[in-house]
Amino acid sequence: MSIQKLETSAIIIGAGPAGAGTSFFLSKYGIPHVVIEKDVFPRDKVCGDACSGKTALVINRANPEWLTEILEDEQSFTPSWGIKFVAPNGKNLDIPFTANRTNETKAPGFTVPRLVFDNFLFQKMPSPYCAIFQDAKVNDINSDAGLVTVNMTHNGTDYLVTAPVIIGADGDKSMVRKKYLNENTAPKTYAVGLRAYYEGVTELHQDNFIELHFLPEVLPGYLWIFPLPNGMANVGVGILSEVIREKKINLREQMLSAIKNNPQIAPRFANAKLTDKIQGWGLPLAMERQPLSGNNFMLTGDAACLIDPFSGEGIGNALYSGMIAAAAIQQAREQNDYSAAFLKAAYDDVVYKRLGDELKISATLQRLCKYRWLFNFVVNKAYKSQSLRDTISCMFTDMDLREQLSKPSFYLKILMNK
Ligand SMILES: Cc1cc2nc3c(=O)[nH]c(=O)nc-3n(C[C@H](O)[C@H](O)[C@H](O)COP(=O)(O)OP(=O)(O)OC[C@H]3O[C@@H](n4cnc5c(N)ncnc54)[C@H](O)[C@@H]3O)c2cc1C
């Protein structure tokens, strides 16, 4: 059987948010590339389906019209204006994402089933610079003499695709990561999440606040209830794998038990119906800095373990890392240098310069979350204090302020009522 040979400037494995983000910006730079995806779109991805301001920011940079399309299509995308924290003691705290909302303010975040969202991104990918192969099987990846060759099969035809750089955007179980990074030098910190779709959950916030319930039994994880279009809700639970192992937790039983028995949650599910089977997936968390690239390769999104360790947000970071990867490829092309040293400076260092502080703070917050009393204490105080609620609200946009949360002085000031 004959083998088709393709030469291009970059090969992206995976067409989720990380792959789409990389592809959008490569196309903007006019850089030819090949995208290889194993599934067929629209395809599902187990997720909480909540997209933050960072997702909106990258889409807006790729093409402002796409963001307008999203914000105007409330049948598919539910605008979200804030977050409800429920402390282990059951106290609620509603925190808007924007402190000073006007009629002109656009919703900072939105929720959308990944089946819809990833397909939206996928449909935006075609360009004169992008060749897409979906339903394709990667058989092998090899590096030789500064070039990467991917052996793949598509529609019964074998291909050898060659480029100076490969981008692993192939998610949590990334084969690009396995091929190029020794897991012993870059161990993963994992959380596990379950997702269930329900219809008929009551008392959802009128401004579609996403809800995080820090139930004592799942700390430092949480149960979430995220409103979706058409009266649906994404309900799930996420928790560190080591805690599951240590406490021998059955996550599915725990989630269903909270839905059935928790005095705050159960009444809201009295007439709710599970519409799909409950599914689980891993969340590779960004607990500490890891290598993201090497000679002729880069990792993006979940393949790079870039999920926020506190919020579990990974879509925004996947798109964002894709955007930075494309900029790094443009520089590498100009210099004709795809070495580990060059990519580390152009990619890893830029990712950590832009996202590193935020991820570090989130890692600290995640560690603090296991202290139930501390959580209860902050929520109790904020419940009574508008100014503390405003401060926490500003923390969604102001990183310097958010950093306060990881310092003992912040809690001391609350204690002293300052
Ligand atoms: C339970 C749960 C809840 C979550 N909730 C949220 C949330 O509410 N908000 C949020 O922002 N994040 C959330 N996340 C994280 C988010 O889902 C991920 O961070 C995000 O999907 C990462 O995008 P990605 O493009 O890196 O990977 P993926 O979305 O996994 O995409 C990878 C793509 O690569 C393809 N692929 C894989 N292997 C190959 C291969 N060998 N060859 C070709 N293609 C391949 C896959 O088919 C897929 O299309 C959640 C995760 C879980 C598990």
JSON list of N, CA and C and ligand atoms in Angstrom, two decimals, residues 13-19 36-39 41 43 45-52 55 114 118 136-138 169-175 192-195 224 226 237 279-284 300-303 307 311-316 318, ligand 1:
[
{"chain": "A", "resi": 13, "resn": "ILE", "atom": "N", "xyz": [-1.37, 17.49, 17.60]},
{"chain": "A", "resi": 13, "resn": "ILE", "atom": "CA", "xyz": [-2.13, 16.27, 17.90]},
{"chain": "A", "resi": 13, "resn": "ILE", "atom": "C", "xyz": [-3.24, 16.64, 18.87]},
{"chain": "A", "resi": 14, "resn": "GLY", "atom": "N", "xyz": [-4.49, 16.53, 18.44]},
{"chain": "A", "resi": 14, "resn": "GLY", "atom": "CA", "xyz": [-5.64, 16.85, 19.29]},
{"chain": "A", "resi": 14, "resn": "GLY", "atom": "C", "xyz": [-6.29, 18.16, 18.88]},
{"chain": "A", "resi": 15, "resn": "ALA", "atom": "N", "xyz": [-7.63, 18.13, 18.77]},
{"chain": "A", "resi": 15, "resn": "ALA", "atom": "CA", "xyz": [-8.37, 19.33, 18.31]},
{"chain": "A", "resi": 15, "resn": "ALA", "atom": "C", "xyz": [-9.35, 19.82, 19.38]},
{"chain": "A", "resi": 16, "resn": "GLY", "atom": "N", "xyz": [-9.01, 19.61, 20.67]},
{"chain": "A", "resi": 16, "resn": "GLY", "atom": "CA", "xyz": [-9.79, 20.22, 21.75]},
{"chain": "A", "resi": 16, "resn": "GLY", "atom": "C", "xyz": [-9.39, 21.70, 21.87]},
{"chain": "A", "resi": 17, "resn": "PRO", "atom": "N", "xyz": [-9.71, 22.33, 23.02]},
{"chain": "A", "resi": 17, "resn": "PRO", "atom": "CA", "xyz": [-9.38, 23.75, 23.17]},
{"chain": "A", "resi": 17, "resn": "PRO", "atom": "C", "xyz": [-7.89, 24.06, 22.97]},
{"chain": "A", "resi": 18, "resn": "ALA", "atom": "N", "xyz": [-6.98, 23.20, 23.46]},
{"chain": "A", "resi": 18, "resn": "ALA", "atom": "CA", "xyz": [-5.55, 23.49, 23.31]},
{"chain": "A", "resi": 18, "resn": "ALA", "atom": "C", "xyz": [-5.13, 23.43, 21.85]},
{"chain": "A", "resi": 19, "resn": "GLY", "atom": "N", "xyz": [-5.61, 22.41, 21.14]},
{"chain": "A", "resi": 19, "resn": "GLY", "atom": "CA", "xyz": [-5.26, 22.27, 19.73]},
{"chain": "A", "resi": 19, "resn": "GLY", "atom": "C", "xyz": [-5.89, 23.37, 18.89]},
{"chain": "A", "resi": 36, "resn": "ILE", "atom": "N", "xyz": [-4.21, 16.66, 13.76]},
{"chain": "A", "resi": 36, "resn": "ILE", "atom": "CA", "xyz": [-4.61, 15.25, 13.73]},
{"chain": "A", "resi": 36, "resn": "ILE", "atom": "C", "xyz": [-5.46, 14.95, 14.96]},
{"chain": "A", "resi": 37, "resn": "GLU", "atom": "N", "xyz": [-6.70, 14.53, 14.75]},
{"chain": "A", "resi": 37, "resn": "GLU", "atom": "CA", "xyz": [-7.65, 14.29, 15.85]},
{"chain": "A", "resi": 37, "resn": "GLU", "atom": "C", "xyz": [-8.20, 12.87, 15.73]},
{"chain": "A", "resi": 38, "resn": "LYS", "atom": "N", "xyz": [-8.26, 12.17, 16.85]},
{"chain": "A", "resi": 38, "resn": "LYS", "atom": "CA", "xyz": [-8.71, 10.76, 16.78]},
{"chain": "A", "resi": 38, "resn": "LYS", "atom": "C", "xyz": [-10.23, 10.64, 16.70]},
{"chain": "A", "resi": 39, "resn": "ASP", "atom": "N", "xyz": [-10.96, 11.60, 17.28]},
{"chain": "A", "resi": 39, "resn": "ASP", "atom": "CA", "xyz": [-12.42, 11.50, 17.29]},
{"chain": "A", "resi": 39, "resn": "ASP", "atom": "C", "xyz": [-13.04, 12.24, 16.10]},
{"chain": "A", "resi": 41, "resn": "PHE", "atom": "N", "xyz": [-15.88, 15.24, 15.32]},
{"chain": "A", "resi": 41, "resn": "PHE", "atom": "CA", "xyz": [-16.68, 16.31, 15.94]},
{"chain": "A", "resi": 41, "resn": "PHE", "atom": "C", "xyz": [-18.06, 16.35, 15.31]},
{"chain": "A", "resi": 43, "resn": "ARG", "atom": "N", "xyz": [-17.89, 16.00, 19.38]},
{"chain": "A", "resi": 43, "resn": "ARG", "atom": "CA", "xyz": [-17.61, 14.91, 20.31]},
{"chain": "A", "resi": 43, "resn": "ARG", "atom": "C", "xyz": [-17.71, 15.47, 21.74]},
{"chain": "A", "resi": 45, "resn": "LYS", "atom": "N", "xyz": [-16.80, 15.77, 25.88]},
{"chain": "A", "resi": 45, "resn": "LYS", "atom": "CA", "xyz": [-15.63, 15.71, 26.77]},
{"chain": "A", "resi": 45, "resn": "LYS", "atom": "C", "xyz": [-16.17, 15.88, 28.18]},
{"chain": "A", "resi": 46, "resn": "VAL", "atom": "N", "xyz": [-15.81, 14.98, 29.09]},
{"chain": "A", "resi": 46, "resn": "VAL", "atom": "CA", "xyz": [-16.29, 15.09, 30.48]},
{"chain": "A", "resi": 46, "resn": "VAL", "atom": "C", "xyz": [-15.71, 16.36, 31.09]},
{"chain": "A", "resi": 47, "resn": "CYS", "atom": "N", "xyz": [-16.60, 17.23, 31.59]},
{"chain": "A", "resi": 47, "resn": "CYS", "atom": "CA", "xyz": [-16.17, 18.56, 32.04]},
{"chain": "A", "resi": 47, "resn": "CYS", "atom": "C", "xyz": [-17.29, 19.19, 32.85]},
{"chain": "A", "resi": 48, "resn": "GLY", "atom": "N", "xyz": [-16.97, 20.27, 33.58]},
{"chain": "A", "resi": 48, "resn": "GLY", "atom": "CA", "xyz": [-18.01, 21.02, 34.27]},
{"chain": "A", "resi": 48, "resn": "GLY", "atom": "C", "xyz": [-18.70, 22.01, 33.34]},
{"chain": "A", "resi": 49, "resn": "ASP", "atom": "N", "xyz": [-18.11, 22.22, 32.15]},
{"chain": "A", "resi": 49, "resn": "ASP", "atom": "CA", "xyz": [-18.72, 23.07, 31.11]},
{"chain": "A", "resi": 49, "resn": "ASP", "atom": "C", "xyz": [-18.71, 24.56, 31.45]},
{"chain": "A", "resi": 50, "resn": "ALA", "atom": "N", "xyz": [-17.86, 24.99, 32.41]},
{"chain": "A", "resi": 50, "resn": "ALA", "atom": "CA", "xyz": [-17.82, 26.41, 32.77]},
{"chain": "A", "resi": 50, "resn": "ALA", "atom": "C", "xyz": [-16.61, 27.07, 32.14]},
{"chain": "A", "resi": 51, "resn": "CYS", "atom": "N", "xyz": [-16.84, 28.16, 31.42]},
{"chain": "A", "resi": 51, "resn": "CYS", "atom": "CA", "xyz": [-15.75, 28.87, 30.75]},
{"chain": "A", "resi": 51, "resn": "CYS", "atom": "C", "xyz": [-15.57, 30.24, 31.39]},
{"chain": "A", "resi": 52, "resn": "SER", "atom": "N", "xyz": [-14.32, 30.55, 31.72]},
{"chain": "A", "resi": 52, "resn": "SER", "atom": "CA", "xyz": [-14.03, 31.78, 32.45]},
{"chain": "A", "resi": 52, "resn": "SER", "atom": "C", "xyz": [-13.70, 32.92, 31.49]},
{"chain": "A", "resi": 55, "resn": "THR", "atom": "N", "xyz": [-11.06, 32.21, 28.78]},
{"chain": "A", "resi": 55, "resn": "THR", "atom": "CA", "xyz": [-11.54, 31.60, 27.55]},
{"chain": "A", "resi": 55, "resn": "THR", "atom": "C", "xyz": [-12.04, 32.70, 26.61]},
{"chain": "A", "resi": 114, "resn": "ARG", "atom": "N", "xyz": [-19.69, 20.84, 26.53]},
{"chain": "A", "resi": 114, "resn": "ARG", "atom": "CA", "xyz": [-18.48, 20.73, 25.71]},
{"chain": "A", "resi": 114, "resn": "ARG", "atom": "C", "xyz": [-18.78, 20.17, 24.33]},
{"chain": "A", "resi": 118, "resn": "ASP", "atom": "N", "xyz": [-16.78, 22.65, 22.00]},
{"chain": "A", "resi": 118, "resn": "ASP", "atom": "CA", "xyz": [-15.61, 22.18, 21.25]},
{"chain": "A", "resi": 118, "resn": "ASP", "atom": "C", "xyz": [-15.91, 22.11, 19.76]},
{"chain": "A", "resi": 136, "resn": "ALA", "atom": "N", "xyz": [-8.64, 10.10, 12.82]},
{"chain": "A", "resi": 136, "resn": "ALA", "atom": "CA", "xyz": [-7.32, 9.64, 12.36]},
{"chain": "A", "resi": 136, "resn": "ALA", "atom": "C", "xyz": [-6.62, 8.90, 13.49]},
{"chain": "A", "resi": 137, "resn": "LYS", "atom": "N", "xyz": [-5.79, 7.95, 13.14]},
{"chain": "A", "resi": 137, "resn": "LYS", "atom": "CA", "xyz": [-5.08, 7.17, 14.17]},
{"chain": "A", "resi": 137, "resn": "LYS", "atom": "C", "xyz": [-3.58, 7.44, 14.04]},
{"chain": "A", "resi": 138, "resn": "VAL", "atom": "N", "xyz": [-3.01, 7.96, 15.14]},
{"chain": "A", "resi": 138, "resn": "VAL", "atom": "CA", "xyz": [-1.55, 8.16, 15.15]},
{"chain": "A", "resi": 138, "resn": "VAL", "atom": "C", "xyz": [-0.92, 6.81, 15.50]},
{"chain": "A", "resi": 169, "resn": "ALA", "atom": "N", "xyz": [-1.46, 18.39, 22.02]},
{"chain": "A", "resi": 169, "resn": "ALA", "atom": "CA", "xyz": [-2.69, 19.01, 22.53]},
{"chain": "A", "resi": 169, "resn": "ALA", "atom": "C", "xyz": [-3.70, 17.89, 22.72]},
{"chain": "A", "resi": 170, "resn": "ASP", "atom": "N", "xyz": [-3.16, 16.72, 23.09]},
{"chain": "A", "resi": 170, "resn": "ASP", "atom": "CA", "xyz": [-3.96, 15.50, 23.10]},
{"chain": "A", "resi": 170, "resn": "ASP", "atom": "C", "xyz": [-4.43, 15.11, 24.50]},
{"chain": "A", "resi": 171, "resn": "GLY", "atom": "N", "xyz": [-4.58, 16.13, 25.35]},
{"chain": "A", "resi": 171, "resn": "GLY", "atom": "CA", "xyz": [-5.30, 15.90, 26.60]},
{"chain": "A", "resi": 171, "resn": "GLY", "atom": "C", "xyz": [-4.54, 15.13, 27.66]},
{"chain": "A", "resi": 172, "resn": "ASP", "atom": "N", "xyz": [-5.31, 14.73, 28.66]},
{"chain": "A", "resi": 172, "resn": "ASP", "atom": "CA", "xyz": [-4.79, 14.11, 29.86]},
{"chain": "A", "resi": 172, "resn": "ASP", "atom": "C", "xyz": [-3.93, 12.86, 29.60]},
{"chain": "A", "resi": 173, "resn": "LYS", "atom": "N", "xyz": [-4.35, 12.05, 28.63]},
{"chain": "A", "resi": 173, "resn": "LYS", "atom": "CA", "xyz": [-3.59, 10.81, 28.38]},
{"chain": "A", "resi": 173, "resn": "LYS", "atom": "C", "xyz": [-2.65, 10.98, 27.20]},
{"chain": "A", "resi": 174, "resn": "SER", "atom": "N", "xyz": [-2.11, 12.16, 27.07]},
{"chain": "A", "resi": 174, "resn": "SER", "atom": "CA", "xyz": [-1.30, 12.55, 25.91]},
{"chain": "A", "resi": 174, "resn": "SER", "atom": "C", "xyz": [-0.24, 11.53, 25.50]},
{"chain": "A", "resi": 175, "resn": "MET", "atom": "N", "xyz": [-0.27, 11.11, 24.25]},
{"chain": "A", "resi": 175, "resn": "MET", "atom": "CA", "xyz": [0.79, 10.21, 23.77]},
{"chain": "A", "resi": 175, "resn": "MET", "atom": "C", "xyz": [2.04, 11.02, 23.44]},
{"chain": "A", "resi": 192, "resn": "VAL", "atom": "N", "xyz": [-9.72, 13.72, 40.38]},
{"chain": "A", "resi": 192, "resn": "VAL", "atom": "CA", "xyz": [-10.67, 12.95, 39.57]},
{"chain": "A", "resi": 192, "resn": "VAL", "atom": "C", "xyz": [-12.02, 13.65, 39.66]},
{"chain": "A", "resi": 193, "resn": "GLY", "atom": "N", "xyz": [-12.72, 13.75, 38.54]},
{"chain": "A", "resi": 193, "resn": "GLY", "atom": "CA", "xyz": [-14.02, 14.41, 38.54]},
{"chain": "A", "resi": 193, "resn": "GLY", "atom": "C", "xyz": [-15.10, 13.53, 37.93]},
{"chain": "A", "resi": 194, "resn": "LEU", "atom": "N", "xyz": [-16.31, 13.70, 38.44]},
{"chain": "A", "resi": 194, "resn": "LEU", "atom": "CA", "xyz": [-17.48, 13.02, 37.86]},
{"chain": "A", "resi": 194, "resn": "LEU", "atom": "C", "xyz": [-18.42, 14.08, 37.32]},
{"chain": "A", "resi": 195, "resn": "ARG", "atom": "N", "xyz": [-19.05, 13.80, 36.20]},
{"chain": "A", "resi": 195, "resn": "ARG", "atom": "CA", "xyz": [-20.01, 14.75, 35.63]},
{"chain": "A", "resi": 195, "resn": "ARG", "atom": "C", "xyz": [-21.34, 14.08, 35.37]},
{"chain": "A", "resi": 224, "resn": "TRP", "atom": "N", "xyz": [-20.10, 20.62, 42.41]},
{"chain": "A", "resi": 224, "resn": "TRP", "atom": "CA", "xyz": [-20.53, 21.80, 41.67]},
{"chain": "A", "resi": 224, "resn": "TRP", "atom": "C", "xyz": [-21.91, 21.62, 41.07]},
{"chain": "A", "resi": 226, "resn": "PHE", "atom": "N", "xyz": [-23.67, 23.72, 37.94]},
{"chain": "A", "resi": 226, "resn": "PHE", "atom": "CA", "xyz": [-23.51, 24.81, 36.96]},
{"chain": "A", "resi": 226, "resn": "PHE", "atom": "C", "xyz": [-24.73, 24.85, 36.05]},
{"chain": "A", "resi": 237, "resn": "VAL", "atom": "N", "xyz": [-18.57, 16.35, 40.86]},
{"chain": "A", "resi": 237, "resn": "VAL", "atom": "CA", "xyz": [-17.75, 16.42, 42.05]},
{"chain": "A", "resi": 237, "resn": "VAL", "atom": "C", "xyz": [-16.31, 16.16, 41.64]},
{"chain": "A", "resi": 279, "resn": "GLN", "atom": "N", "xyz": [-20.33, 10.22, 34.21]},
{"chain": "A", "resi": 279, "resn": "GLN", "atom": "CA", "xyz": [-19.03, 9.86, 33.64]},
{"chain": "A", "resi": 279, "resn": "GLN", "atom": "C", "xyz": [-17.89, 10.52, 34.39]},
{"chain": "A", "resi": 280, "resn": "GLY", "atom": "N", "xyz": [-16.75, 9.87, 34.45]},
{"chain": "A", "resi": 280, "resn": "GLY", "atom": "CA", "xyz": [-15.60, 10.41, 35.16]},
{"chain": "A", "resi": 280, "resn": "GLY", "atom": "C", "xyz": [-14.40, 10.59, 34.25]},
{"chain": "A", "resi": 281, "resn": "TRP", "atom": "N", "xyz": [-13.48, 11.48, 34.68]},
{"chain": "A", "resi": 281, "resn": "TRP", "atom": "CA", "xyz": [-12.25, 11.72, 33.92]},
{"chain": "A", "resi": 281, "resn": "TRP", "atom": "C", "xyz": [-11.23, 12.36, 34.85]},
{"chain": "A", "resi": 282, "resn": "GLY", "atom": "N", "xyz": [-9.96, 12.31, 34.51]},
{"chain": "A", "resi": 282, "resn": "GLY", "atom": "CA", "xyz": [-8.90, 12.87, 35.35]},
{"chain": "A", "resi": 282, "resn": "GLY", "atom": "C", "xyz": [-8.62, 14.34, 35.05]},
{"chain": "A", "resi": 283, "resn": "LEU", "atom": "N", "xyz": [-8.16, 15.04, 36.10]},
{"chain": "A", "resi": 283, "resn": "LEU", "atom": "CA", "xyz": [-7.75, 16.44, 35.93]},
{"chain": "A", "resi": 283, "resn": "LEU", "atom": "C", "xyz": [-6.27, 16.56, 36.32]},
{"chain": "A", "resi": 284, "resn": "PRO", "atom": "N", "xyz": [-5.36, 16.69, 35.34]},
{"chain": "A", "resi": 284, "resn": "PRO", "atom": "CA", "xyz": [-3.95, 16.88, 35.68]},
{"chain": "A", "resi": 284, "resn": "PRO", "atom": "C", "xyz": [-3.71, 18.32, 36.12]},
{"chain": "A", "resi": 300, "resn": "THR", "atom": "N", "xyz": [0.62, 21.41, 25.40]},
{"chain": "A", "resi": 300, "resn": "THR", "atom": "CA", "xyz": [-0.35, 22.47, 25.71]},
{"chain": "A", "resi": 300, "resn": "THR", "atom": "C", "xyz": [-1.53, 21.86, 26.48]},
{"chain": "A", "resi": 301, "resn": "GLY", "atom": "N", "xyz": [-2.28, 22.73, 27.18]},
{"chain": "A", "resi": 301, "resn": "GLY", "atom": "CA", "xyz": [-3.50, 22.28, 27.84]},
{"chain": "A", "resi": 301, "resn": "GLY", "atom": "C", "xyz": [-3.26, 21.15, 28.83]},
{"chain": "A", "resi": 302, "resn": "ASP", "atom": "N", "xyz": [-4.16, 20.17, 28.85]},
{"chain": "A", "resi": 302, "resn": "ASP", "atom": "CA", "xyz": [-4.06, 19.05, 29.80]},
{"chain": "A", "resi": 302, "resn": "ASP", "atom": "C", "xyz": [-2.79, 18.22, 29.57]},
{"chain": "A", "resi": 303, "resn": "ALA", "atom": "N", "xyz": [-2.33, 18.15, 28.34]},
{"chain": "A", "resi": 303, "resn": "ALA", "atom": "CA", "xyz": [-1.09, 17.40, 28.07]},
{"chain": "A", "resi": 303, "resn": "ALA", "atom": "C", "xyz": [0.07, 18.03, 28.82]},
{"chain": "A", "resi": 307, "resn": "ILE", "atom": "N", "xyz": [-4.15, 22.56, 34.46]},
{"chain": "A", "resi": 307, "resn": "ILE", "atom": "CA", "xyz": [-5.45, 22.86, 35.09]},
{"chain": "A", "resi": 307, "resn": "ILE", "atom": "C", "xyz": [-5.23, 23.58, 36.41]},
{"chain": "A", "resi": 311, "resn": "SER", "atom": "N", "xyz": [-9.59, 25.99, 41.17]},
{"chain": "A", "resi": 311, "resn": "SER", "atom": "CA", "xyz": [-10.91, 26.07, 40.53]},
{"chain": "A", "resi": 311, "resn": "SER", "atom": "C", "xyz": [-11.20, 24.88, 39.62]},
{"chain": "A", "resi": 312, "resn": "GLY", "atom": "N", "xyz": [-10.15, 24.17, 39.17]},
{"chain": "A", "resi": 312, "resn": "GLY", "atom": "CA", "xyz": [-10.37, 23.07, 38.22]},
{"chain": "A", "resi": 312, "resn": "GLY", "atom": "C", "xyz": [-10.54, 23.58, 36.80]},
{"chain": "A", "resi": 313, "resn": "GLU", "atom": "N", "xyz": [-10.28, 24.87, 36.59]},
{"chain": "A", "resi": 313, "resn": "GLU", "atom": "CA", "xyz": [-10.44, 25.44, 35.25]},
{"chain": "A", "resi": 313, "resn": "GLU", "atom": "C", "xyz": [-9.28, 25.02, 34.35]},
{"chain": "A", "resi": 314, "resn": "GLY", "atom": "N", "xyz": [-9.64, 24.42, 33.21]},
{"chain": "A", "resi": 314, "resn": "GLY", "atom": "CA", "xyz": [-8.58, 23.98, 32.30]},
{"chain": "A", "resi": 314, "resn": "GLY", "atom": "C", "xyz": [-8.81, 24.45, 30.87]},
{"chain": "A", "resi": 315, "resn": "ILE", "atom": "N", "xyz": [-10.06, 24.84, 30.55]},
{"chain": "A", "resi": 315, "resn": "ILE", "atom": "CA", "xyz": [-10.36, 25.23, 29.17]},
{"chain": "A", "resi": 315, "resn": "ILE", "atom": "C", "xyz": [-9.61, 26.51, 28.81]},
{"chain": "A", "resi": 316, "resn": "GLY", "atom": "N", "xyz": [-9.71, 27.51, 29.71]},
{"chain": "A", "resi": 316, "resn": "GLY", "atom": "CA", "xyz": [-9.05, 28.80, 29.46]},
{"chain": "A", "resi": 316, "resn": "GLY", "atom": "C", "xyz": [-7.54, 28.62, 29.34]},
{"chain": "A", "resi": 318, "resn": "ALA", "atom": "N", "xyz": [-5.96, 25.93, 28.51]},
{"chain": "A", "resi": 318, "resn": "ALA", "atom": "CA", "xyz": [-5.65, 25.16, 27.28]},
{"chain": "A", "resi": 318, "resn": "ALA", "atom": "C", "xyz": [-5.60, 26.11, 26.08]},
{"chain": "B", "resi": 1, "resn": "LIG", "atom": "C1", "xyz": [-14.86, 16.28, 35.59]},
{"chain": "B", "resi": 1, "resn": "LIG", "atom": "C2", "xyz": [-14.15, 17.48, 35.00]},
{"chain": "B", "resi": 1, "resn": "LIG", "atom": "C3", "xyz": [-14.69, 18.75, 35.13]},
{"chain": "B", "resi": 1, "resn": "LIG", "atom": "C4", "xyz": [-14.05, 19.85, 34.58]},
{"chain": "B", "resi": 1, "resn": "LIG", "atom": "N1", "xyz": [-14.64, 21.08, 34.65]},
{"chain": "B", "resi": 1, "resn": "LIG", "atom": "C5", "xyz": [-14.08, 22.13, 34.04]},
{"chain": "B", "resi": 1, "resn": "LIG", "atom": "C6", "xyz": [-14.77, 23.38, 33.99]},
{"chain": "B", "resi": 1, "resn": "LIG", "atom": "O1", "xyz": [-15.91, 23.52, 34.42]},
{"chain": "B", "resi": 1, "resn": "LIG", "atom": "N2", "xyz": [-14.14, 24.42, 33.40]},
{"chain": "B", "resi": 1, "resn": "LIG", "atom": "C7", "xyz": [-12.89, 24.29, 32.85]},
{"chain": "B", "resi": 1, "resn": "LIG", "atom": "O2", "xyz": [-12.36, 25.29, 32.35]},
{"chain": "B", "resi": 1, "resn": "LIG", "atom": "N3", "xyz": [-12.24, 23.11, 32.85]},
{"chain": "B", "resi": 1, "resn": "LIG", "atom": "C8", "xyz": [-12.80, 22.02, 33.41]},
{"chain": "B", "resi": 1, "resn": "LIG", "atom": "N4", "xyz": [-12.18, 20.81, 33.36]},
{"chain": "B", "resi": 1, "resn": "LIG", "atom": "C9", "xyz": [-10.88, 20.70, 32.68]},
{"chain": "B", "resi": 1, "resn": "LIG", "atom": "C10", "xyz": [-11.04, 20.71, 31.15]},
{"chain": "B", "resi": 1, "resn": "LIG", "atom": "O3", "xyz": [-11.98, 19.71, 30.78]},
{"chain": "B", "resi": 1, "resn": "LIG", "atom": "C11", "xyz": [-9.70, 20.43, 30.47]},
{"chain": "B", "resi": 1, "resn": "LIG", "atom": "O4", "xyz": [-8.70, 21.19, 31.10]},
{"chain": "B", "resi": 1, "resn": "LIG", "atom": "C12", "xyz": [-9.73, 20.80, 28.98]},
{"chain": "B", "resi": 1, "resn": "LIG", "atom": "O5", "xyz": [-10.61, 19.97, 28.29]},
{"chain": "B", "resi": 1, "resn": "LIG", "atom": "C13", "xyz": [-8.33, 20.70, 28.38]},
{"chain": "B", "resi": 1, "resn": "LIG", "atom": "O6", "xyz": [-8.37, 20.90, 26.99]},
{"chain": "B", "resi": 1, "resn": "LIG", "atom": "P1", "xyz": [-7.32, 20.15, 26.05]},
{"chain": "B", "resi": 1, "resn": "LIG", "atom": "O7", "xyz": [-7.56, 20.64, 24.67]},
{"chain": "B", "resi": 1, "resn": "LIG", "atom": "O8", "xyz": [-5.97, 20.24, 26.63]},
{"chain": "B", "resi": 1, "resn": "LIG", "atom": "O9", "xyz": [-7.71, 18.60, 26.16]},
{"chain": "B", "resi": 1, "resn": "LIG", "atom": "P2", "xyz": [-9.05, 17.87, 25.69]},
{"chain": "B", "resi": 1, "resn": "LIG", "atom": "O10", "xyz": [-10.21, 18.75, 25.84]},
{"chain": "B", "resi": 1, "resn": "LIG", "atom": "O11", "xyz": [-9.04, 16.57, 26.40]},
{"chain": "B", "resi": 1, "resn": "LIG", "atom": "O12", "xyz": [-8.84, 17.62, 24.15]},
{"chain": "B", "resi": 1, "resn": "LIG", "atom": "C14", "xyz": [-7.86, 16.71, 23.69]},
{"chain": "B", "resi": 1, "resn": "LIG", "atom": "C15", "xyz": [-8.21, 16.29, 22.26]},
{"chain": "B", "resi": 1, "resn": "LIG", "atom": "O13", "xyz": [-7.17, 15.43, 21.79]},
{"chain": "B", "resi": 1, "resn": "LIG", "atom": "C16", "xyz": [-7.74, 14.30, 21.17]},
{"chain": "B", "resi": 1, "resn": "LIG", "atom": "N5", "xyz": [-6.77, 13.21, 21.28]},
{"chain": "B", "resi": 1, "resn": "LIG", "atom": "C17", "xyz": [-6.41, 12.54, 22.40]},
{"chain": "B", "resi": 1, "resn": "LIG", "atom": "N6", "xyz": [-5.50, 11.60, 22.11]},
{"chain": "B", "resi": 1, "resn": "LIG", "atom": "C18", "xyz": [-5.27, 11.67, 20.77]},
{"chain": "B", "resi": 1, "resn": "LIG", "atom": "C19", "xyz": [-4.46, 10.95, 19.86]},
{"chain": "B", "resi": 1, "resn": "LIG", "atom": "N7", "xyz": [-3.66, 9.97, 20.28]},
{"chain": "B", "resi": 1, "resn": "LIG", "atom": "N8", "xyz": [-4.50, 11.29, 18.55]},
{"chain": "B", "resi": 1, "resn": "LIG", "atom": "C20", "xyz": [-5.29, 12.29, 18.12]},
{"chain": "B", "resi": 1, "resn": "LIG", "atom": "N9", "xyz": [-6.10, 13.01, 18.94]},
{"chain": "B", "resi": 1, "resn": "LIG", "atom": "C21", "xyz": [-6.08, 12.70, 20.23]},
{"chain": "B", "resi": 1, "resn": "LIG", "atom": "C22", "xyz": [-9.03, 14.04, 21.94]},
{"chain": "B", "resi": 1, "resn": "LIG", "atom": "O14", "xyz": [-9.95, 13.29, 21.18]},
{"chain": "B", "resi": 1, "resn": "LIG", "atom": "C23", "xyz": [-9.50, 15.47, 22.19]},
{"chain": "B", "resi": 1, "resn": "LIG", "atom": "O15", "xyz": [-10.30, 15.96, 21.14]},
{"chain": "B", "resi": 1, "resn": "LIG", "atom": "C24", "xyz": [-12.80, 19.68, 33.90]},
{"chain": "B", "resi": 1, "resn": "LIG", "atom": "C25", "xyz": [-12.26, 18.40, 33.77]},
{"chain": "B", "resi": 1, "resn": "LIG", "atom": "C26", "xyz": [-12.92, 17.31, 34.29]},
{"chain": "B", "resi": 1, "resn": "LIG", "atom": "C27", "xyz": [-12.34, 15.93, 34.10]}
]
